Coordinates of C-alpha atoms in Angstrom, one line a residue:
M428 CA 0.0 0.0 0.0
N429 CA 1.5 3.3 -1.1
I430 CA 0.6 5.5 2.0
R431 CA 1.8 8.8 0.4
R432 CA -0.3 8.2 -2.7
L433 CA -3.4 7.4 -0.5
Q434 CA -2.8 10.5 1.6
I435 CA -2.7 12.8 -1.5
G436 CA -5.6 11.0 -3.0
L437 CA -7.8 11.3 0.1
S438 CA -7.0 15.0 0.6
E439 CA -7.7 15.8 -3.1
Y440 CA -10.9 13.8 -3.0
A441 CA -12.2 15.5 0.2
T442 CA -11.4 19.0 -1.0
K443 CA -13.4 18.4 -4.2
I444 CA -16.5 17.0 -2.6
P445 CA -19.5 19.2 -3.7
G446 CA -21.1 21.1 -0.8
L447 CA -17.9 20.9 1.3
A448 CA -18.4 23.1 4.5
A449 CA -15.0 22.3 6.1
Y450 CA -12.1 19.9 5.8
Y451 CA -9.4 19.4 8.4
S452 CA -6.7 17.0 7.2
C453 CA -5.0 17.3 10.7
G454 CA -1.7 17.1 8.9
E455 CA 0.1 20.0 10.5
R456 CA 3.6 19.3 11.8
T457 CA 4.7 19.4 15.5
G458 CA 4.5 22.9 16.9
A459 CA 1.6 24.1 14.8
N460 CA -0.6 26.8 16.4
S461 CA -3.7 26.4 14.2
S462 CA -5.8 23.7 12.6
R463 CA -6.3 24.6 9.0
D464 CA -9.5 24.2 7.1
V465 CA -8.5 23.8 3.5
S466 CA -12.1 24.3 2.2
T467 CA -12.9 27.7 0.6
N468 CA -14.6 28.7 3.9
A469 CA -11.2 28.7 5.7
L470 CA -12.7 27.9 9.1
H471 CA -9.4 27.5 10.8
G472 CA -9.4 26.1 14.4
T473 CA -7.6 27.1 17.5
P474 CA -6.1 24.1 19.3
T475 CA -5.8 23.5 23.1
S476 CA -3.6 20.7 24.5
V477 CA -3.4 19.0 21.1
T478 CA -0.4 17.1 19.9
F479 CA 0.4 17.7 16.3
G480 CA 2.4 15.5 14.0
S481 CA 1.4 12.1 15.3
T482 CA 1.4 9.1 12.9
G483 CA -2.0 8.6 11.5
Q484 CA -3.7 6.0 9.4
I485 CA -2.9 8.1 6.3
G486 CA -0.3 10.9 7.0
R487 CA -0.1 12.9 10.2
A488 CA -2.9 13.1 12.8
Y489 CA -3.9 15.0 16.0
T490 CA -3.5 13.3 19.3
L491 CA -6.3 14.3 21.8
D492 CA -5.7 13.4 25.4
G493 CA -9.3 12.8 26.5
A494 CA -9.1 15.4 29.3
A495 CA -8.4 18.8 27.9
S496 CA -7.7 18.5 24.1
T497 CA -10.0 20.4 21.8
I498 CA -10.0 22.4 18.6
S499 CA -12.3 25.4 18.7
I500 CA -13.7 26.4 15.3
G501 CA -16.1 29.1 16.3
D502 CA -19.8 29.8 16.0
V503 CA -20.0 30.0 12.3
A504 CA -23.0 30.1 10.0
S505 CA -21.7 27.3 7.6
L506 CA -21.6 24.8 10.5
Q507 CA -24.9 26.0 12.1
F508 CA -27.0 23.1 10.8
E509 CA -30.7 23.0 11.7
R510 CA -32.8 19.9 12.1
T511 CA -34.2 20.7 8.7
N512 CA -30.8 20.9 7.0
P513 CA -29.2 17.8 5.4
F514 CA -25.5 17.4 6.2
S515 CA -22.8 14.7 6.6
I516 CA -19.7 14.3 8.7
M517 CA -16.7 11.9 8.1
A518 CA -13.6 11.3 10.1
I519 CA -10.8 8.8 10.6
V520 CA -10.2 8.0 14.3
R521 CA -8.4 5.6 16.6
K522 CA -9.1 5.5 20.3
T523 CA -6.3 5.4 22.9
T524 CA -8.6 4.4 25.8
A525 CA -10.7 1.2 25.3
D526 CA -13.8 2.0 27.3
A527 CA -14.2 5.8 27.0
I528 CA -16.8 8.0 25.3
G529 CA -15.9 11.2 23.4
N530 CA -17.0 13.7 20.8
I531 CA -15.4 13.5 17.4
F532 CA -17.1 16.7 16.0
A533 CA -19.8 18.7 17.8
K534 CA -21.6 22.0 17.8
M535 CA -23.5 21.2 21.0
E536 CA -23.9 22.6 24.5
S537 CA -22.2 20.7 27.3
T538 CA -24.3 19.7 30.4
A539 CA -22.6 22.5 32.3
D540 CA -23.6 25.0 29.6
N541 CA -27.2 23.9 29.7
A542 CA -28.8 20.6 30.8
R543 CA -30.7 20.5 27.5
T544 CA -27.4 20.1 25.5
R545 CA -28.8 21.7 22.4
G546 CA -27.1 21.1 19.1
Y547 CA -25.6 18.2 17.1
R548 CA -22.6 15.9 17.5
L549 CA -20.9 12.8 16.1
A550 CA -19.3 10.8 18.9
I551 CA -18.2 7.4 20.2
F552 CA -20.5 6.6 23.0
D553 CA -21.5 3.7 25.3
N554 CA -24.5 1.7 24.2
A555 CA -25.4 -1.5 26.1
G556 CA -21.9 -1.6 27.6
T557 CA -20.1 -1.3 24.2
N558 CA -18.5 1.8 22.6
R559 CA -20.3 2.5 19.3
L560 CA -20.7 5.4 16.9
R561 CA -23.4 7.8 17.9
F562 CA -25.2 10.7 16.2
T563 CA -27.4 13.2 18.1
L564 CA -29.5 16.1 17.1
C565 CA -31.0 17.8 20.2
N566 CA -33.3 20.5 21.3
D567 CA -33.6 19.1 24.8
I568 CA -32.0 15.8 25.6
A569 CA -34.7 14.9 28.1
S570 CA -37.7 15.4 25.8
N571 CA -36.9 16.5 22.2
A572 CA -34.0 14.8 20.4
L573 CA -33.0 12.3 17.7
T574 CA -30.3 10.0 18.8
M575 CA -29.0 7.0 16.7
T576 CA -26.2 4.6 17.5
G577 CA -24.4 2.1 15.3
T578 CA -23.9 -1.6 15.9
T579 CA -20.1 -2.1 15.3
A580 CA -18.0 -2.1 18.5
L581 CA -15.4 0.6 18.5
S582 CA -13.5 -0.3 21.6
S583 CA -10.1 -1.2 20.1
T584 CA -7.1 1.0 20.9
V585 CA -5.0 -0.3 18.0
T586 CA -7.6 -0.1 15.1
W587 CA -8.3 2.8 12.9
Y588 CA -11.9 3.4 11.8
A589 CA -13.3 5.6 9.0
V590 CA -16.6 6.8 10.5
A591 CA -19.4 8.7 8.9
V592 CA -22.9 10.0 9.3
T593 CA -25.3 11.4 6.8
Y594 CA -28.6 13.2 7.8
A595 CA -31.4 14.0 5.4
G596 CA -33.1 16.8 7.3
N597 CA -36.5 15.5 8.3
S598 CA -36.0 14.8 12.0
A599 CA -36.7 11.0 11.6
P600 CA -34.6 7.9 12.3
S601 CA -34.8 7.0 8.6
D602 CA -32.9 10.2 7.8
V603 CA -29.8 8.9 9.5
N604 CA -27.2 6.7 8.0
L605 CA -24.1 5.6 10.0
Y606 CA -21.1 4.0 8.4
V607 CA -17.9 2.3 9.7
N608 CA -15.2 1.7 7.2
G609 CA -17.6 2.3 4.3
V610 CA -20.1 -0.2 5.5
L611 CA -23.6 0.9 6.2
E612 CA -24.6 0.2 9.8
T613 CA -28.0 -1.0 10.9
P614 CA -28.7 1.8 13.4
I615 CA -30.3 1.5 16.8
T616 CA -32.8 4.3 17.7
V617 CA -32.0 5.6 21.1
G618 CA -34.4 8.6 21.0
S619 CA -36.8 9.8 18.3
N620 CA -38.9 12.8 19.3
L621 CA -37.2 15.8 17.7
S622 CA -39.6 18.5 16.7
A623 CA -37.9 21.8 17.6
T624 CA -34.8 23.8 16.8
I625 CA -31.3 22.6 17.5
A626 CA -29.7 25.9 16.7
N627 CA -27.3 27.4 19.3
S628 CA -24.6 30.0 19.8
I629 CA -22.0 27.4 20.8
V630 CA -18.7 27.1 19.0
A631 CA -18.1 24.0 16.9
R632 CA -15.3 21.8 18.2
I633 CA -13.2 18.8 17.3
G634 CA -12.7 16.5 20.3
S635 CA -15.2 17.9 22.8
R636 CA -18.4 20.0 23.0
G637 CA -19.6 23.2 24.6
T638 CA -18.2 26.3 26.3
A639 CA -17.7 24.6 29.6
Q640 CA -16.5 21.5 27.8
D641 CA -17.1 17.8 28.5
Q642 CA -16.9 14.4 26.8
F643 CA -13.4 14.8 25.4
F644 CA -12.3 12.3 22.8
P645 CA -9.3 10.1 23.8
G646 CA -7.4 9.2 20.8
L647 CA -6.2 10.3 17.3
T648 CA -8.1 11.9 14.6
Q649 CA -7.6 13.1 11.0
H650 CA -9.3 14.0 7.7
I651 CA -12.4 15.5 9.4
T652 CA -14.9 16.4 6.6
I653 CA -18.2 18.2 7.0
V654 CA -20.5 18.5 4.0
N655 CA -23.8 20.4 3.7
R656 CA -25.7 17.7 1.9
V657 CA -26.3 13.9 2.2
L658 CA -23.3 12.0 0.9
N659 CA -24.2 8.8 -1.0
L660 CA -22.9 5.3 -0.3
N661 CA -20.3 5.5 -3.1
E662 CA -18.9 8.8 -1.8
V663 CA -18.6 7.4 1.8
Q664 CA -17.0 4.2 0.5
K665 CA -14.5 6.1 -1.6
Y666 CA -13.4 8.0 1.5
A667 CA -12.9 4.8 3.4
Q668 CA -11.0 3.2 0.5
L669 CA -8.7 6.1 0.1
A670 CA -8.0 5.9 3.8
G671 CA -7.0 2.2 3.3
L672 CA -9.9 1.1 5.5
S673 CA -12.3 -0.5 3.1

């Protein structure tokens, strides 16, 4: 496998996806002081306690410590998705703690910000005692949210995963597709009563959520891609293939 060729191929592919809202290759070298979005939106992020230059699945990656590491992107319009907006998120991740939850990408309140935790997020979360992919759209987590989880166990600390979610914008479980390594999951519905806004004034983040942050991701991440439409199966599979994970 020619890693360099795959790295170039994946970056070129991601930056040319129609509807690209943001793309973070996470390929900055050690000592970098910003996380570059190479989409035309240039939504560069500010890192805190992030190790740059780690060896990733394809090229360099960020290492997040699961305690304080985050990249703050800001409260920007192009990432302010409503429950009526279709969008997709893809990322390549590897956990460094076996049984730990954490946000991969989120624009969501933390519980300390507001108990309702309004917003959206893609995370690895515990379901029935197993870490799995989870996607949440939330007005109020207690009474007005759509939460879907995957079926593939994501507990390994040595395995890289290409994870993805697509959402069609109609607030229903059938709108959500979850993927691991280009394979469509059979999702489990955790909650399905979303009927009100998920908009908030919280900054979007890689690796955590909220202003008073929580649920930090423990592991490595790279090639984070956010798109303002529903990606199809072939597009998600191409991403996983170029990552050498399909």
